[in-house]
Short mmCIF file of C-alpha atoms and ligand atoms in Angstrom, two decimals:
data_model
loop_
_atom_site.label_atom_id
_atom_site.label_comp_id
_atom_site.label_asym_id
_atom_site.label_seq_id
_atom_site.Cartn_x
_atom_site.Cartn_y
_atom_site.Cartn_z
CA UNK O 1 0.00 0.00 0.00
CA UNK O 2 1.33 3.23 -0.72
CA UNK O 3 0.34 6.50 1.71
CA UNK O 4 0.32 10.09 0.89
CA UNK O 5 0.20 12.74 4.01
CA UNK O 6 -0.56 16.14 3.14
CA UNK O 7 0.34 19.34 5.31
CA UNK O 8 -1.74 21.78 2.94
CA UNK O 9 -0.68 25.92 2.47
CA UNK O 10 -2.49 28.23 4.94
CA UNK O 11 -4.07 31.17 4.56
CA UNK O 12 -6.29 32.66 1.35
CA UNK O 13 -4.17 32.25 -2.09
CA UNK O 14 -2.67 35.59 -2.15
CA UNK O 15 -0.83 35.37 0.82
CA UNK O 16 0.27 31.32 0.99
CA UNK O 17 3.70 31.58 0.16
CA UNK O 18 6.16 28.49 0.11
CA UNK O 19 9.99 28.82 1.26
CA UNK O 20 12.05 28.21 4.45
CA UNK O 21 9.23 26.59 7.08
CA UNK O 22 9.53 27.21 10.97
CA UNK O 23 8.41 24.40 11.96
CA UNK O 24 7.85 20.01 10.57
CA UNK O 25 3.97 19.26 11.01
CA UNK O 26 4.71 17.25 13.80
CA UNK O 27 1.01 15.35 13.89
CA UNK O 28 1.63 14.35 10.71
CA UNK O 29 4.73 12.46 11.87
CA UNK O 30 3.49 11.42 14.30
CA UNK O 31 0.37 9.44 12.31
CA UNK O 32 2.96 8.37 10.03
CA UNK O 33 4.51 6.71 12.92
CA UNK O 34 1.14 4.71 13.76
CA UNK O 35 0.75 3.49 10.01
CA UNK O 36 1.89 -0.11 10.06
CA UNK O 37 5.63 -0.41 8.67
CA UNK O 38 4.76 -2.25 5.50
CA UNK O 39 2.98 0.47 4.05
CA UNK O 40 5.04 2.78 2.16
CA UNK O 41 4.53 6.53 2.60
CA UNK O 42 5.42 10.47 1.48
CA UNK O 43 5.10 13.07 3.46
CA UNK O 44 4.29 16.49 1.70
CA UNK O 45 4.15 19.55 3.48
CA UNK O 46 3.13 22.15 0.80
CA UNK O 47 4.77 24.94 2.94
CA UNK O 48 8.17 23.69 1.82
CA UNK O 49 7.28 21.87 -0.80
CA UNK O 50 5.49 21.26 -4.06
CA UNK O 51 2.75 18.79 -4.16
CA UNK O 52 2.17 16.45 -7.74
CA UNK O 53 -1.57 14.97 -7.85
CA UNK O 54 -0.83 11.85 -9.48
CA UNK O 55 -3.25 8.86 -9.04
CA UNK O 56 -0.32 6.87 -8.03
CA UNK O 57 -1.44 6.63 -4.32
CA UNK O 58 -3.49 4.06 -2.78
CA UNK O 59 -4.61 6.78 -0.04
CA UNK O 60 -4.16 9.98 0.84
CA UNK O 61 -4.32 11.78 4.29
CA UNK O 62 -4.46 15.49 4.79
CA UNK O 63 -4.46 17.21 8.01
CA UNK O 64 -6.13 20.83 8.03
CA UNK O 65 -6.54 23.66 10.70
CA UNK O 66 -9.18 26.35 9.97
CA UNK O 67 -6.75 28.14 7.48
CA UNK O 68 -5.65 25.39 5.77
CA UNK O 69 -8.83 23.92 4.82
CA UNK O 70 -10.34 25.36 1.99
CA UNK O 71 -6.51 24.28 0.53
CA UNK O 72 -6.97 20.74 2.24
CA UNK O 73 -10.96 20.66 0.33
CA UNK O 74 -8.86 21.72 -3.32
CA UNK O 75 -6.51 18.92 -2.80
CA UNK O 76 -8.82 16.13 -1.87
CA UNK O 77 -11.15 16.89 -4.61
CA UNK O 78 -8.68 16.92 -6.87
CA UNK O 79 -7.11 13.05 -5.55
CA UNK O 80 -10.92 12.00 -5.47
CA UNK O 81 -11.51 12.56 -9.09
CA UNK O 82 -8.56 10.64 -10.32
CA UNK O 83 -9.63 7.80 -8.04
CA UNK O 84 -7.66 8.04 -5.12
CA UNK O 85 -9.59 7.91 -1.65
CA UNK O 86 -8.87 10.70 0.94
CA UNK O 87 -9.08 11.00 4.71
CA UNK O 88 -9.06 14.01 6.17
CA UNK O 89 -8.35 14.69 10.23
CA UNK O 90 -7.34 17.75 12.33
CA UNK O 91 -8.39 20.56 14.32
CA UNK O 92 -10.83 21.54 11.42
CA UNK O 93 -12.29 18.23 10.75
CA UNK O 94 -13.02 17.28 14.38
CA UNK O 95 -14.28 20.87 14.66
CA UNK O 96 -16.95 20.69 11.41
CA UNK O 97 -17.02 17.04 10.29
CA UNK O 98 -20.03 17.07 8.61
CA UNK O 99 -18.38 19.66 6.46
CA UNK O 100 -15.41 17.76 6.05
CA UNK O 101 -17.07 14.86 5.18
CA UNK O 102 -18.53 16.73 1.82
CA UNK O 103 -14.72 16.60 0.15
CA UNK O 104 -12.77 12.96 1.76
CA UNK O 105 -14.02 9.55 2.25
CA UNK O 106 -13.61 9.51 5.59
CA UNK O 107 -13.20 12.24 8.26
CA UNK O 108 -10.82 11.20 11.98
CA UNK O 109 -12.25 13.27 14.56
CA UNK O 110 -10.15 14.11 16.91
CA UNK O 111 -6.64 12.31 17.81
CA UNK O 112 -5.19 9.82 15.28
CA UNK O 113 -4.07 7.34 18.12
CA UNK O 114 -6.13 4.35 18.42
CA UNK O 115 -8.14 5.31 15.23
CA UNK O 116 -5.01 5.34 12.46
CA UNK O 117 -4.50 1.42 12.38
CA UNK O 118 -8.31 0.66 11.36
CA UNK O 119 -8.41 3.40 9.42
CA UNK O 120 -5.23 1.96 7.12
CA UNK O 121 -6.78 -1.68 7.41
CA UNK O 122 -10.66 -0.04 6.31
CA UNK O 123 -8.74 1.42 3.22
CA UNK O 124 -6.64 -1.69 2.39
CA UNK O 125 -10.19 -3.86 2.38
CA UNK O 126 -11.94 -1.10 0.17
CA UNK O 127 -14.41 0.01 2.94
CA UNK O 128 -13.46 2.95 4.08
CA UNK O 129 -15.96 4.54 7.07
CA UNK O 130 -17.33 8.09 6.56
CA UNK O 131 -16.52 8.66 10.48
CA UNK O 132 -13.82 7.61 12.81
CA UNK O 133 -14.20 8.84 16.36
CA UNK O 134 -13.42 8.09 20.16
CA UNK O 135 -16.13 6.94 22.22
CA UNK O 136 -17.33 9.79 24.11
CA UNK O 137 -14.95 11.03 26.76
CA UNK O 138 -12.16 8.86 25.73
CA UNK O 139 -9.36 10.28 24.88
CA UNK O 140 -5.88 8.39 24.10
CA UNK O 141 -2.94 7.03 26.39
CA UNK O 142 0.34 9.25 25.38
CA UNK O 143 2.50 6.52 25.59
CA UNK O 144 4.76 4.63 22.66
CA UNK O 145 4.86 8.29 20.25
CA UNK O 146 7.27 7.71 17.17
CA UNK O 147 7.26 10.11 14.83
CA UNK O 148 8.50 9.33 11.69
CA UNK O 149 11.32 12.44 11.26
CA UNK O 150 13.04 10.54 8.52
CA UNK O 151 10.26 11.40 6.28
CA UNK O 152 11.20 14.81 6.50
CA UNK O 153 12.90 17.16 3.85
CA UNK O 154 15.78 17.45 5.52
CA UNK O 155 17.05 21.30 5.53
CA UNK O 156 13.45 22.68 4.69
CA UNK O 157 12.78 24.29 8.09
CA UNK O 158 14.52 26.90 10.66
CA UNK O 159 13.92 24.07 13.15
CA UNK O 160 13.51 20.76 12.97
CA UNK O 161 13.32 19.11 16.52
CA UNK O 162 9.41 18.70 17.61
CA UNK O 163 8.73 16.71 20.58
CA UNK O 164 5.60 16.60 22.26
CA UNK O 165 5.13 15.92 25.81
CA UNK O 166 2.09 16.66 26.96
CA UNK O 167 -1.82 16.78 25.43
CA UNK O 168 -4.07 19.49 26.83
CA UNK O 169 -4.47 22.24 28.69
CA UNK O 170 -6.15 22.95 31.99
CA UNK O 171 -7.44 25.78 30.96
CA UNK O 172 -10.39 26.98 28.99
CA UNK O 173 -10.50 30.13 26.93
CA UNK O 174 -13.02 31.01 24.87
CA UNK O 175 -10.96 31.80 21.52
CA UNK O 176 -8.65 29.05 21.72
CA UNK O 177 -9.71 25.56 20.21
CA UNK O 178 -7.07 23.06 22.14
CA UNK O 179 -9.65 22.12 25.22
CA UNK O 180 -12.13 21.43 22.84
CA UNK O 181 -9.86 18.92 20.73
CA UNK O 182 -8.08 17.53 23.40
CA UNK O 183 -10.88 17.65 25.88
CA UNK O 184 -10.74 19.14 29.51
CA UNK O 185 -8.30 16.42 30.10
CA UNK O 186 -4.50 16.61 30.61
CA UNK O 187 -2.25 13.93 29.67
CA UNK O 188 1.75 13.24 29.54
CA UNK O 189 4.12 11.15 27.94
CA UNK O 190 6.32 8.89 30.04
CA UNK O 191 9.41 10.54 31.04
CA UNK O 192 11.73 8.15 29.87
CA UNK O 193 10.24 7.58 26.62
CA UNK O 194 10.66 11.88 26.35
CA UNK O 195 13.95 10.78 27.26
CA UNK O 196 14.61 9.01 24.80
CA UNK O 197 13.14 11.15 22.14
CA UNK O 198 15.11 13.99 22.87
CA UNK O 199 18.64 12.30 23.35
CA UNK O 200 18.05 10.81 19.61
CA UNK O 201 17.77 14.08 18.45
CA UNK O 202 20.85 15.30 16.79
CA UNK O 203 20.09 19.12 17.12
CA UNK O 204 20.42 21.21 19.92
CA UNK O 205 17.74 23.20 19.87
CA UNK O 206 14.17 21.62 21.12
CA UNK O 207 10.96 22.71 20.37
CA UNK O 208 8.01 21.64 22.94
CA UNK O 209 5.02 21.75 20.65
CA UNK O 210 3.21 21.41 24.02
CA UNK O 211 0.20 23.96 24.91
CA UNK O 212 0.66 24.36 28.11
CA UNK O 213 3.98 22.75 29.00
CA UNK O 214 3.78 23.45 33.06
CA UNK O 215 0.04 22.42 33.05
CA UNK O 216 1.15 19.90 35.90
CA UNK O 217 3.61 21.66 37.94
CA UNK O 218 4.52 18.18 39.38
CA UNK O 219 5.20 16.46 36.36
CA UNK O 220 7.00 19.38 34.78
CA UNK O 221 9.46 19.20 37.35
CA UNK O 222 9.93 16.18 37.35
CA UNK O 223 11.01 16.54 33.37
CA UNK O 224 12.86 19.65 33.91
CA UNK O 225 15.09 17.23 36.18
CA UNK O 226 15.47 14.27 34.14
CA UNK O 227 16.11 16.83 31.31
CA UNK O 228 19.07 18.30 33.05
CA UNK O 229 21.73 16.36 32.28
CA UNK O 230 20.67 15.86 28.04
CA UNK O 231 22.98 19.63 27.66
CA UNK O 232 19.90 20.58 25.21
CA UNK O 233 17.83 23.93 25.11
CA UNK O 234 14.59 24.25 24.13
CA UNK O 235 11.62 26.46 23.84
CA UNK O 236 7.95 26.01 24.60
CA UNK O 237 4.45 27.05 26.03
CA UNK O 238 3.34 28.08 29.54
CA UNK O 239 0.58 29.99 31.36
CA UNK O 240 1.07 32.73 33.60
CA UNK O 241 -0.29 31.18 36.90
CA UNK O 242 2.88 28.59 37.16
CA UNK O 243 5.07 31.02 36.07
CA UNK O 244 4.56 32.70 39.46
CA UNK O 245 6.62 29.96 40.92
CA UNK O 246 10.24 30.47 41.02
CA UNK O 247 11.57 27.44 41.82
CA UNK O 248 9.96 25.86 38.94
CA UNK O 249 11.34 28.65 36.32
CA UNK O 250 14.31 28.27 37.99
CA UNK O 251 14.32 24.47 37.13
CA UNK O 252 13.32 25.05 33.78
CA UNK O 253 16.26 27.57 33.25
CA UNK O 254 18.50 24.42 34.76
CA UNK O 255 17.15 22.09 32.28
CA UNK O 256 17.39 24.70 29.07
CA UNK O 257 14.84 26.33 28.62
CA UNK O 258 15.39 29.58 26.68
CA UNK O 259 12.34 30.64 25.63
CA UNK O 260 8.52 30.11 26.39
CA UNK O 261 5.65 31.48 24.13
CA UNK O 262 3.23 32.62 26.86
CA UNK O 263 -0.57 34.14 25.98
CA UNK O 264 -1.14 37.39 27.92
CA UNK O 265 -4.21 38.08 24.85
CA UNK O 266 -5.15 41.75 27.03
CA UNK O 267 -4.22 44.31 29.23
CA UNK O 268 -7.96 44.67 30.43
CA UNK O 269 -9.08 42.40 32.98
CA UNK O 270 -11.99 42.69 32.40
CA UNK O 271 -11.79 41.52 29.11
CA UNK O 272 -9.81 38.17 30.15
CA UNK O 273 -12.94 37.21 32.03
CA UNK O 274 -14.75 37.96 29.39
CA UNK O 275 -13.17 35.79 26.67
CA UNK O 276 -12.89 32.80 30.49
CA UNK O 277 -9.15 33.77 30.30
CA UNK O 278 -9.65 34.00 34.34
CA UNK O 279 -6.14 32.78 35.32
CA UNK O 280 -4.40 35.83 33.79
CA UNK O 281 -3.45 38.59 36.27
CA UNK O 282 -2.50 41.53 34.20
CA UNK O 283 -0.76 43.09 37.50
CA UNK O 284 1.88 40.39 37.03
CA UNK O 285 2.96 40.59 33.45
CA UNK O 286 5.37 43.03 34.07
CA UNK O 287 7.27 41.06 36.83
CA UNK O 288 6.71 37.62 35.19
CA UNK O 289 8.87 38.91 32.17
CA UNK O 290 11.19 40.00 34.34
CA UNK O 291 11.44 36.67 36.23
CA UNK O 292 11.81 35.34 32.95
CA UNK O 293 14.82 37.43 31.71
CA UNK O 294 16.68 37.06 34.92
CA UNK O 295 16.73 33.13 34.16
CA UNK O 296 18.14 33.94 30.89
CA UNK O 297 14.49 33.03 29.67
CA UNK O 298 13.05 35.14 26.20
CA UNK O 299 9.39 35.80 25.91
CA UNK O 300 7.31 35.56 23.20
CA UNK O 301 4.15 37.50 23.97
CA UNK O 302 1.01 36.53 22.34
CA UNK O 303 -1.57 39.49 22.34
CA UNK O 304 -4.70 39.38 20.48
CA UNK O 305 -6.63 42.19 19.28
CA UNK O 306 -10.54 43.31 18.42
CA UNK O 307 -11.59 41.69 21.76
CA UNK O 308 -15.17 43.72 22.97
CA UNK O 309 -13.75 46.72 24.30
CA UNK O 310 -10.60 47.50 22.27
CA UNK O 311 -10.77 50.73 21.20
CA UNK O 312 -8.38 52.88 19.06
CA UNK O 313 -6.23 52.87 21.55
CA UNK O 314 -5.35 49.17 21.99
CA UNK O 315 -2.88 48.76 19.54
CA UNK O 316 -0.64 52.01 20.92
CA UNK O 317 -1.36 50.41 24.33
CA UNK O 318 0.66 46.64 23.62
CA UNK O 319 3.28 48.87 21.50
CA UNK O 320 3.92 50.50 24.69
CA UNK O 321 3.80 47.20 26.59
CA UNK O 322 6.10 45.23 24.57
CA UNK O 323 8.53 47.95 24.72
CA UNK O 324 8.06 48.76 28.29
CA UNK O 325 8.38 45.17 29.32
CA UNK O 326 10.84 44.23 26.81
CA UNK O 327 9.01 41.48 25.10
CA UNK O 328 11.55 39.46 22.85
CA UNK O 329 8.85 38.68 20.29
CA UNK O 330 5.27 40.00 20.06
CA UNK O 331 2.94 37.38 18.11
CA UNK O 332 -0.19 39.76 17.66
CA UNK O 333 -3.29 38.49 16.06
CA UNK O 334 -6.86 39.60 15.05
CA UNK O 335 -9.84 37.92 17.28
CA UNK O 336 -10.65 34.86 15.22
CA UNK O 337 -13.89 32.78 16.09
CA UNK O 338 -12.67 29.10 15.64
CA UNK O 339 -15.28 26.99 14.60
CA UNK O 340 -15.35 24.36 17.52
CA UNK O 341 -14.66 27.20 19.75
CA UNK O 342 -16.89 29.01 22.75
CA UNK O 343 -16.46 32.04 21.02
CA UNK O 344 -17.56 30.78 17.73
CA UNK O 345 -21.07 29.74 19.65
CA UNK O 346 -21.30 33.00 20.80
CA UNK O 347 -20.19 35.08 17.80
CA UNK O 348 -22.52 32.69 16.05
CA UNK O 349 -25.43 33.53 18.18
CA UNK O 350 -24.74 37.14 17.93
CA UNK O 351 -24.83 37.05 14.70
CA UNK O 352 -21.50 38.71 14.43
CA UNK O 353 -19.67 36.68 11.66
CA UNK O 354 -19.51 38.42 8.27
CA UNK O 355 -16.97 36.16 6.68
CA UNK O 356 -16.74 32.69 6.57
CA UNK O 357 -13.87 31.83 4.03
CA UNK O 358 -12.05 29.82 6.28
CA UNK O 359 -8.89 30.33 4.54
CA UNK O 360 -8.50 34.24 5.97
CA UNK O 361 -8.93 32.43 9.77
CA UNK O 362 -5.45 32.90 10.18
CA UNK O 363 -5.04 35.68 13.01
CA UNK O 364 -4.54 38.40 10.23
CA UNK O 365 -7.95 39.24 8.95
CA UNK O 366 -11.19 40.13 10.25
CA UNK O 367 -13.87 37.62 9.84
CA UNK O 368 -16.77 39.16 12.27
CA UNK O 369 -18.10 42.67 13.30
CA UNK O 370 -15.79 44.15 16.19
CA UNK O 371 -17.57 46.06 18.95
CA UNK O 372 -15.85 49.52 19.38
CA UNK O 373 -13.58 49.53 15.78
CA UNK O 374 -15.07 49.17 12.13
CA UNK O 375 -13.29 46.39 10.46
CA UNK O 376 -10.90 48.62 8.83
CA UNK O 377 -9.81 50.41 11.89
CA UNK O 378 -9.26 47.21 13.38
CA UNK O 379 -6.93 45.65 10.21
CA UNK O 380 -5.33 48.92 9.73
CA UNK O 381 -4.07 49.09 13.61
CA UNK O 382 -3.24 45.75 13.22
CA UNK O 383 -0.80 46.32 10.55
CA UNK O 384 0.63 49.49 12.18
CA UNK O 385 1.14 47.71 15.08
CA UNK O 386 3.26 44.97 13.33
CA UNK O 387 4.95 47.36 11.14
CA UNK O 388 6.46 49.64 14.67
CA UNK O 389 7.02 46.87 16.67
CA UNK O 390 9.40 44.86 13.83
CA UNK O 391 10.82 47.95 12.84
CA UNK O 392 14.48 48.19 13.45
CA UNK O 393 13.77 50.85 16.15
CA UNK O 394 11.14 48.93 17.35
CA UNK O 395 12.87 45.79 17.86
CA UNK O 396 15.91 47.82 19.45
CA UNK O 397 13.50 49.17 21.97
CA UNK O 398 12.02 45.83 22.82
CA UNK O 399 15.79 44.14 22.76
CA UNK O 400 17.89 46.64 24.15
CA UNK O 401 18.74 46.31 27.91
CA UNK O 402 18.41 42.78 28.19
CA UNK O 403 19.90 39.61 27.95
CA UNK O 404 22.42 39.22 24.83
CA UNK O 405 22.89 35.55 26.03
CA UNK O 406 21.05 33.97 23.76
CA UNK O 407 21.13 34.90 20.20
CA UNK O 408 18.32 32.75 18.49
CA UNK O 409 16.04 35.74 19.38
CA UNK O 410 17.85 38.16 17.45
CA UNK O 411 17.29 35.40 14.64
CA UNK O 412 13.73 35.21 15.53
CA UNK O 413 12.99 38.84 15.71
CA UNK O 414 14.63 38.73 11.96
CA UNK O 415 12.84 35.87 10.52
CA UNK O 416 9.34 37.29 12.55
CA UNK O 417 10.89 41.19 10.84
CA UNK O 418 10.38 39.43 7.41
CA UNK O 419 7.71 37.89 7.62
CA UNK O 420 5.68 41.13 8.37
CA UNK O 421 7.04 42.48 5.76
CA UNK O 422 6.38 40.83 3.31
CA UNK O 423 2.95 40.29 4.62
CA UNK O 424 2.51 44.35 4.61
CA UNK O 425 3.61 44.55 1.01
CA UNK O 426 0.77 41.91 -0.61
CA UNK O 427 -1.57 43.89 1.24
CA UNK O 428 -0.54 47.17 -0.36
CA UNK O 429 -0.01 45.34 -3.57
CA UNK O 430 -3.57 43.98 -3.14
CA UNK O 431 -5.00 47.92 -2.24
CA UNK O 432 -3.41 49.09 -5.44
CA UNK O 433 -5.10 46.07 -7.46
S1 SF4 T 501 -4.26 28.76 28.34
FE1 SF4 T 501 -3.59 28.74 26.19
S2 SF4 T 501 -3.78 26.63 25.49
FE2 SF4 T 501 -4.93 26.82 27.41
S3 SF4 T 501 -7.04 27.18 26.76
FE3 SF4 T 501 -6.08 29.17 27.11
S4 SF4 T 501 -5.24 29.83 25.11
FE4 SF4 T 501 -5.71 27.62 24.99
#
C-alpha cells in the first residue's frame, strides 16, 4: 500500500507563500509513525514543498486547521476525481465534520491514536468509514509516540526538533480551540520515553510543541530534572499562573529552557474574564517577564486584538507594553472565532460573523463585526502595530537592555521582521489592485 500525508498551504491564495518553514507538522509524523511499517509513505508539506496529484497513491491523508482547509478541500477533490480515496483529520475536521465529510471519504475526529491502524486496514479492504471517532470522553494514552522524522525534507525548516510531551491544557478560553480537541483532560508522555526522544535528536535546539507545557507543575518538574543532564535547550508554552513559581522557572532555566511562548491576549481584565481567560493577572505581566529574563528566559508575547472593548487605543497600548516590558517577540493576532470554539457559539449567536472563508482564519484578517472599531480600523491598527514593533527601532527598543545571552532571538525577531514584511507589502499590492 502506498500512503500520501498532506500538510496543505495556509491562509487565502494571495498570501500562501512556500519557502524556508519554521516548523515540521509534527502530527503528521506522528500518524505516520502509527501506520503499520509495511505500508510505504510520502510526506508532503506544501509549505516547503510542491505537491504532484498523481493517481499513483493508494490513499491519501491530509491534516487541516481552519486556514488550511479550503486548501486541504482543493486537494482532496482533486485526488478523489482521479480515483484516489482521501481521509481528512485535524483541528478543522473534528471541529466541522459534517463539512469535512462533503470533500474525503472519511473524516478522523479528533486524535489519530487508536483510530489510524483501522483506518489503514478499512482502506486496504476497500471500505473505508465516513466517520472515525473516540467513544465519548475517551481520549488516548500518550505513551509509545514515534514520529516518523526521517520522512522529513531534511534542511526545509529553521527548526527541525518537535517533541511533544504533553496533550491538553487545563485551561479553557473562549478563543482558543485546544480544550475542545483535546478535551478538559490533561495527559503526559512517560518521562523516559521523552527521554529518549530527545537524546536521539541530533540538534540542539528543542521545540516543545506542548500547549501548556507546566500544566502539571509536578510532572513538569519532574522533566525539567530528568532533562538536566541531556545539555539541550529548548523552547515552549506556559501559562502565567505557574510562572509565578520560582523554583519551577528556575528548574526550567536548569534544564534549558530559553524561551517560552506565553498568551497574555489583554491588558484589560476585564476583558480576560470575558473571553474565560480567568487565570491571567494583568498586574503580574510586568514582573513575570522579568522573572523570565533574569533566568536567561526570552518571551514571546502573544496578544490578540478586536476583543469587545478595544478601542483605538489598543494597539498604541501593547506597543507600549512590549517595549516597556521588553518582550523578545510579540505574536499579535486579530480575534478569530474558531469553529469548535466558545467564542464561535457566541459570535454565532450574535450574529456577528460576516466572513466565513475559512482560509483568511489565520489571526490576520477580520472575519466578524468588532464592537468599538469598524473592520478597517481594526486591520489597519493591526498592521501598524506589526509594522512599529518589527521595525528596526522597534525591535531595538524591545531588545535593548536585556539579555544578549542567547542569540536565536535576534534570529527570531529577523525571521518574525520578514515575515511582516512581506505580509505588509501583498496587502498594499492587493489595495493598489
Ligand atoms: S491557556 Fe492557552 S492553550 Fe490553554 S485554553 Fe487558554 S489559550 Fe488555549
Amino acid at each position: 500500500m502506498r500512503l500520501l500525508l498532506v500538510s496543505p498551504l495556509s491562509g487565502p491564495p494571495e498570501e500562501r507563500r512556500r519557502g524556508k518553514g519554521l516548523l515540521p507538522p509534527l502530527s503528521l509524523l506522528t500518524v505516520a509513525g502509527l501506520t503499520p511499517p509495511e505500508v510505504e509513505i510520502k510526506l508532503v508539506d506544501e509549505a516547503v514543498e510542491e505537491l504532484e496529484i498523481s493517481a499513483e497513491w493508494d490513499l491519501v491523508g491530509i491534516t487541516a486547521t481552519t486556514a488550511q482547509a479550503p486548501r486541504a478541500y482543493e486537494i482532496a477533490q482533486a485526488f478523489r476525481a482521479l480515483g484516489v480515496p482521501v481521509v481528512l483529520g485535524g483541528i478543522h475536521p473534528t471541529a466541522l465534520p459534517e463539512e469535512a465529510a462533503q470533500y474525503a471519504d472519511a473524516v478522523v475526529i479528533g486524535e489519530a491514536e487508536g483510530l489510524w491502524p483501522q483506518v489503514i486496514a478499512d482502506a486496504k479492504a476497500g471500505r473505508l468509514k465516513r466517520f472515525y471517532r473516540h467513544p465519548e470522553g475517551k481520549f488516548p494514552e500518550l505513551k509509545d509516540v514515534r514520529p516518523r522524522r526521517d520522512l522529513l525534507k531534511k534542511d526545509a525548516y529553521v527548526l527541525t526538533s518537535t517533541v511533544q510531551v504533553t496533550r491538553g491544557c487545563p485551561y479553557g478560553c473562549a478563543f482558543c480551540s485546544v480544550t475542545r480537541f483535546f478535551g478538559r483532560t490533561y495527559r503526559t508522555r512517560p518521562i523516559q520515553e521523552v527521554l529518549e526522544e530527545v537524546a536521539s535528536l541530533k540538534e540542539k535546539v528543542i521545540i516543545f510543541v506542548d500547549d501548556n507545557i507546566m500544566g502539571l507543575p509536578s510532572y513538569a518538574r519532574r522533566l525539567f530534572e530528568a532533562l538536566k543532564g541531556l545539555g539541550k535547550h529548548w523552547l515552549s508554552q506556559a501559562s502565567l499562573p505557574q510562572l509565578q513559581d520560582e523554583t519551577l522557572i528556575k528548574l526550567a532555566a536548569e534544564s534549558g529552557c530559553k524561551g517560552l511562548f506565553v498568551g497574555f491576549e489583554s491588558l484589560s481584565p476585564e476583558e480576560l474574564k470575558r473571553v474565560r481567560k480567568f487565570h491571567n493577572d494583568t498586574r503580574r505581566y510586568v514582573e513575570t517577564i522579568k522573572r523570565l529574563h533574569k533566568y536567561g528566559i526570552g518571551v514571546i508575547g502573544s496578544f490578540i486584538v478586536g476583543l469587545d472593548s478595544d478601542d483605538k487605543s489598543v494597539f498604541e497600548r501593547i506597543k507600549e507594553f512590549a517595549f516597556r516590558a521588553k518582550l523578545d517577540l510579540l505574536q499579535a493576532s486579530i480575534l478569530t472565532p474558531l469553529p469548535g470554539t466558545l467564542l464561535y457559539e457566541e459570535m454565532e449567536r450574535e450574529g456577528r460573523i460576516v466572513d466565513r472563508d475559512w482560509s483568511k482564519y489565520n489571526g490576520n484578517h477580520v472575519v466578524f463585526r468588532p464592537r468599538l472599531l469598524t473592520v478597517e480600523e481594526l486591520q489597519r491598527g493591526f498592521r501598524q502595530l506589526l509594522k512599529e514593533t518589527y521595525s528596526w527601532g522597534g525591535i531595538l527598543r524591545r531588545l535593548l537592555g536585556i539579555h544578549w545571552r542567547w542569540p536565536i532571538f535576534g534570529t527570531l525577531n529577523l525571521i518574525f521582521r520578514q515575515g511582516v514584511k512581506s505580509y505588509l507589502r501583498r496587502v498594499s499590492q492587493l489595495a493598489a489592485g
